[in-house]
């Protein structure tokens, strides 16, 4: 199966267990892979035979402005739902990273990695 992927889509969202995270917002990075057959698009040089990733990017940017939730797990579920609304069910994989987890003494990043309909990372 072929795939279209996004790497390091930077999103500002109001997600977090702590009240100030939901109130003030914070940065997230998204890596995404959607599996589909790209042969017809490749042969015909025809975007209508593929998936317009600019539409996905804009939809996810819009979602990040709307969402208010506690967990990155829920935020990722909302992303899958939004993509399915656009393209229908297809194998998808994502990694959603919280860029600055508010944990004292911790300078790393926290992420969830999820798939739907058997999606796998191609990144």
C-alpha atoms as a PDB file:
ATOM      1  CA  UNK A   1       0.000   0.000   0.000  1.00  0.00           C
ATOM      2  CA  UNK A   2       1.213   3.493  -0.817  1.00  0.00           C
ATOM      3  CA  UNK A   3       0.955   6.391   1.602  1.00  0.00           C
ATOM      4  CA  UNK A   4       0.792  10.125   1.908  1.00  0.00           C
ATOM      5  CA  UNK A   5       2.456  11.475   5.017  1.00  0.00           C
ATOM      6  CA  UNK A   6       2.902  14.656   6.978  1.00  0.00           C
ATOM      7  CA  UNK A   7       5.772  15.210   9.334  1.00  0.00           C
ATOM      8  CA  UNK A   8       6.035  17.827  12.077  1.00  0.00           C
ATOM      9  CA  UNK A   9       2.810  19.702  11.413  1.00  0.00           C
ATOM     10  CA  UNK A  10       2.938  22.291  14.190  1.00  0.00           C
ATOM     11  CA  UNK A  11      -0.406  22.925  15.891  1.00  0.00           C
ATOM     12  CA  UNK A  12      -1.413  25.254  18.738  1.00  0.00           C
ATOM     13  CA  UNK A  13      -4.194  23.685  20.806  1.00  0.00           C
ATOM     14  CA  UNK A  14      -5.901  23.962  24.188  1.00  0.00           C
ATOM     15  CA  UNK A  15      -5.316  20.437  25.447  1.00  0.00           C
ATOM     16  CA  UNK A  16      -4.089  19.271  28.833  1.00  0.00           C
ATOM     17  CA  UNK A  17      -5.028  17.956  32.226  1.00  0.00           C
ATOM     18  CA  UNK A  18      -3.965  21.175  33.928  1.00  0.00           C
ATOM     19  CA  UNK A  19      -6.360  24.102  33.678  1.00  0.00           C
ATOM     20  CA  UNK A  20      -3.704  26.503  32.385  1.00  0.00           C
ATOM     21  CA  UNK A  21      -2.917  24.126  29.493  1.00  0.00           C
ATOM     22  CA  UNK A  22      -6.537  24.258  28.330  1.00  0.00           C
ATOM     23  CA  UNK A  23      -6.854  27.983  29.020  1.00  0.00           C
ATOM     24  CA  UNK A  24      -3.568  29.203  27.497  1.00  0.00           C
ATOM     25  CA  UNK A  25      -2.856  26.508  24.912  1.00  0.00           C
ATOM     26  CA  UNK A  26       0.450  24.985  23.855  1.00  0.00           C
ATOM     27  CA  UNK A  27       2.346  23.579  20.871  1.00  0.00           C
ATOM     28  CA  UNK A  28       1.920  20.089  19.481  1.00  0.00           C
ATOM     29  CA  UNK A  29       3.637  18.339  16.580  1.00  0.00           C
ATOM     30  CA  UNK A  30       1.788  15.876  14.392  1.00  0.00           C
ATOM     31  CA  UNK A  31       3.220  13.128  12.203  1.00  0.00           C
ATOM     32  CA  UNK A  32       0.585  11.439  10.057  1.00  0.00           C
ATOM     33  CA  UNK A  33       0.490   8.661   7.502  1.00  0.00           C
ATOM     34  CA  UNK A  34      -2.547   7.706   5.395  1.00  0.00           C
ATOM     35  CA  UNK A  35      -2.375   4.545   3.308  1.00  0.00           C
ATOM     36  CA  UNK A  36      -4.054   4.395  -0.081  1.00  0.00           C
ATOM     37  CA  UNK A  37      -3.393   3.218  -3.620  1.00  0.00           C
ATOM     38  CA  UNK A  38      -1.620   6.020  -5.494  1.00  0.00           C
ATOM     39  CA  UNK A  39      -0.994   4.193  -8.782  1.00  0.00           C
ATOM     40  CA  UNK A  40      -3.822   5.857 -10.752  1.00  0.00           C
ATOM     41  CA  UNK A  41      -2.762   9.325  -9.578  1.00  0.00           C
ATOM     42  CA  UNK A  42       0.873   8.586 -10.382  1.00  0.00           C
ATOM     43  CA  UNK A  43       0.158   7.268 -13.881  1.00  0.00           C
ATOM     44  CA  UNK A  44      -2.356   9.976 -14.839  1.00  0.00           C
ATOM     45  CA  UNK A  45      -0.704  12.854 -12.923  1.00  0.00           C
ATOM     46  CA  UNK A  46      -4.196  13.538 -11.560  1.00  0.00           C
ATOM     47  CA  UNK A  47      -4.775  14.897  -8.049  1.00  0.00           C
ATOM     48  CA  UNK A  48      -8.419  13.795  -8.131  1.00  0.00           C
ATOM     49  CA  UNK A  49      -7.116  10.202  -8.057  1.00  0.00           C
ATOM     50  CA  UNK A  50      -5.222  10.923  -4.850  1.00  0.00           C
ATOM     51  CA  UNK A  51      -5.723  12.688  -1.539  1.00  0.00           C
ATOM     52  CA  UNK A  52      -5.213  16.455  -1.384  1.00  0.00           C
ATOM     53  CA  UNK A  53      -3.006  16.801   1.696  1.00  0.00           C
ATOM     54  CA  UNK A  54      -3.569  20.579   1.825  1.00  0.00           C
ATOM     55  CA  UNK A  55      -7.217  19.894   2.701  1.00  0.00           C
ATOM     56  CA  UNK A  56      -6.105  17.587   5.539  1.00  0.00           C
ATOM     57  CA  UNK A  57      -3.649  20.168   6.859  1.00  0.00           C
ATOM     58  CA  UNK A  58      -6.271  22.919   6.870  1.00  0.00           C
ATOM     59  CA  UNK A  59      -8.836  20.652   8.554  1.00  0.00           C
ATOM     60  CA  UNK A  60      -6.388  19.662  11.296  1.00  0.00           C
ATOM     61  CA  UNK A  61      -5.343  23.284  11.822  1.00  0.00           C
ATOM     62  CA  UNK A  62      -9.023  24.181  12.178  1.00  0.00           C
ATOM     63  CA  UNK A  63      -9.591  21.352  14.628  1.00  0.00           C
ATOM     64  CA  UNK A  64      -6.665  22.495  16.759  1.00  0.00           C
ATOM     65  CA  UNK A  65      -8.314  25.917  17.083  1.00  0.00           C
ATOM     66  CA  UNK A  66     -11.640  24.378  18.141  1.00  0.00           C
ATOM     67  CA  UNK A  67     -10.624  21.588  20.492  1.00  0.00           C
ATOM     68  CA  UNK A  68     -10.710  21.910  24.287  1.00  0.00           C
ATOM     69  CA  UNK A  69      -9.967  18.628  26.030  1.00  0.00           C
ATOM     70  CA  UNK A  70      -7.912  16.968  28.751  1.00  0.00           C
ATOM     71  CA  UNK A  71      -5.880  14.341  26.928  1.00  0.00           C
ATOM     72  CA  UNK A  72      -3.774  14.050  23.817  1.00  0.00           C
ATOM     73  CA  UNK A  73      -5.468  10.669  23.351  1.00  0.00           C
ATOM     74  CA  UNK A  74      -8.816  12.427  22.873  1.00  0.00           C
ATOM     75  CA  UNK A  75      -7.244  15.072  20.631  1.00  0.00           C
ATOM     76  CA  UNK A  76      -5.813  12.301  18.431  1.00  0.00           C
ATOM     77  CA  UNK A  77      -9.235  10.604  18.255  1.00  0.00           C
ATOM     78  CA  UNK A  78     -10.743  13.895  17.073  1.00  0.00           C
ATOM     79  CA  UNK A  79      -8.062  14.035  14.359  1.00  0.00           C
ATOM     80  CA  UNK A  80      -8.954  10.570  13.081  1.00  0.00           C
ATOM     81  CA  UNK A  81     -12.640  11.509  13.068  1.00  0.00           C
ATOM     82  CA  UNK A  82     -11.958  14.719  11.123  1.00  0.00           C
ATOM     83  CA  UNK A  83      -9.860  12.881   8.524  1.00  0.00           C
ATOM     84  CA  UNK A  84     -12.512  10.183   8.108  1.00  0.00           C
ATOM     85  CA  UNK A  85     -15.114  12.886   7.553  1.00  0.00           C
ATOM     86  CA  UNK A  86     -12.978  14.193   4.685  1.00  0.00           C
ATOM     87  CA  UNK A  87     -11.756  10.982   3.080  1.00  0.00           C
ATOM     88  CA  UNK A  88     -13.790   8.114   4.497  1.00  0.00           C
ATOM     89  CA  UNK A  89     -12.357   5.152   6.393  1.00  0.00           C
ATOM     90  CA  UNK A  90      -8.834   4.218   5.371  1.00  0.00           C
ATOM     91  CA  UNK A  91      -5.711   2.994   7.163  1.00  0.00           C
ATOM     92  CA  UNK A  92      -4.227   5.894   9.145  1.00  0.00           C
ATOM     93  CA  UNK A  93      -1.408   6.265  11.655  1.00  0.00           C
ATOM     94  CA  UNK A  94      -0.405   9.256  13.723  1.00  0.00           C
ATOM     95  CA  UNK A  95       2.019  10.401  16.363  1.00  0.00           C
ATOM     96  CA  UNK A  96       0.832  13.422  18.340  1.00  0.00           C
ATOM     97  CA  UNK A  97       3.555  15.021  20.433  1.00  0.00           C
ATOM     98  CA  UNK A  98       3.117  17.507  23.268  1.00  0.00           C
ATOM     99  CA  UNK A  99       6.154  19.741  22.898  1.00  0.00           C
ATOM    100  CA  UNK A 100       6.409  20.879  26.539  1.00  0.00           C
ATOM    101  CA  UNK A 101       4.839  18.572  29.080  1.00  0.00           C
ATOM    102  CA  UNK A 102       4.408  20.449  32.388  1.00  0.00           C
ATOM    103  CA  UNK A 103       6.266  17.913  34.507  1.00  0.00           C
ATOM    104  CA  UNK A 104       8.843  19.351  36.922  1.00  0.00           C
ATOM    105  CA  UNK A 105      12.393  18.360  36.001  1.00  0.00           C
ATOM    106  CA  UNK A 106      11.355  16.897  32.624  1.00  0.00           C
ATOM    107  CA  UNK A 107      12.575  18.573  29.428  1.00  0.00           C
ATOM    108  CA  UNK A 108      11.557  15.919  26.910  1.00  0.00           C
ATOM    109  CA  UNK A 109       8.455  15.427  24.819  1.00  0.00           C
ATOM    110  CA  UNK A 110       5.453  13.202  25.408  1.00  0.00           C
ATOM    111  CA  UNK A 111       3.528  11.565  22.577  1.00  0.00           C
ATOM    112  CA  UNK A 112       0.776   9.141  21.690  1.00  0.00           C
ATOM    113  CA  UNK A 113       1.118   6.893  18.687  1.00  0.00           C
ATOM    114  CA  UNK A 114      -2.101   5.465  17.315  1.00  0.00           C
ATOM    115  CA  UNK A 115      -3.559   3.800  14.252  1.00  0.00           C
ATOM    116  CA  UNK A 116      -6.992   3.276  12.795  1.00  0.00           C
ATOM    117  CA  UNK A 117      -8.086   0.654  10.269  1.00  0.00           C
ATOM    118  CA  UNK A 118      -4.687  -1.044  10.369  1.00  0.00           C
ATOM    119  CA  UNK A 119      -2.644   2.044   9.515  1.00  0.00           C
ATOM    120  CA  UNK A 120       1.129   1.870   9.929  1.00  0.00           C
ATOM    121  CA  UNK A 121       3.859   4.446  10.132  1.00  0.00           C
ATOM    122  CA  UNK A 122       5.649   5.106   6.886  1.00  0.00           C
ATOM    123  CA  UNK A 123       7.644   7.978   8.313  1.00  0.00           C
END
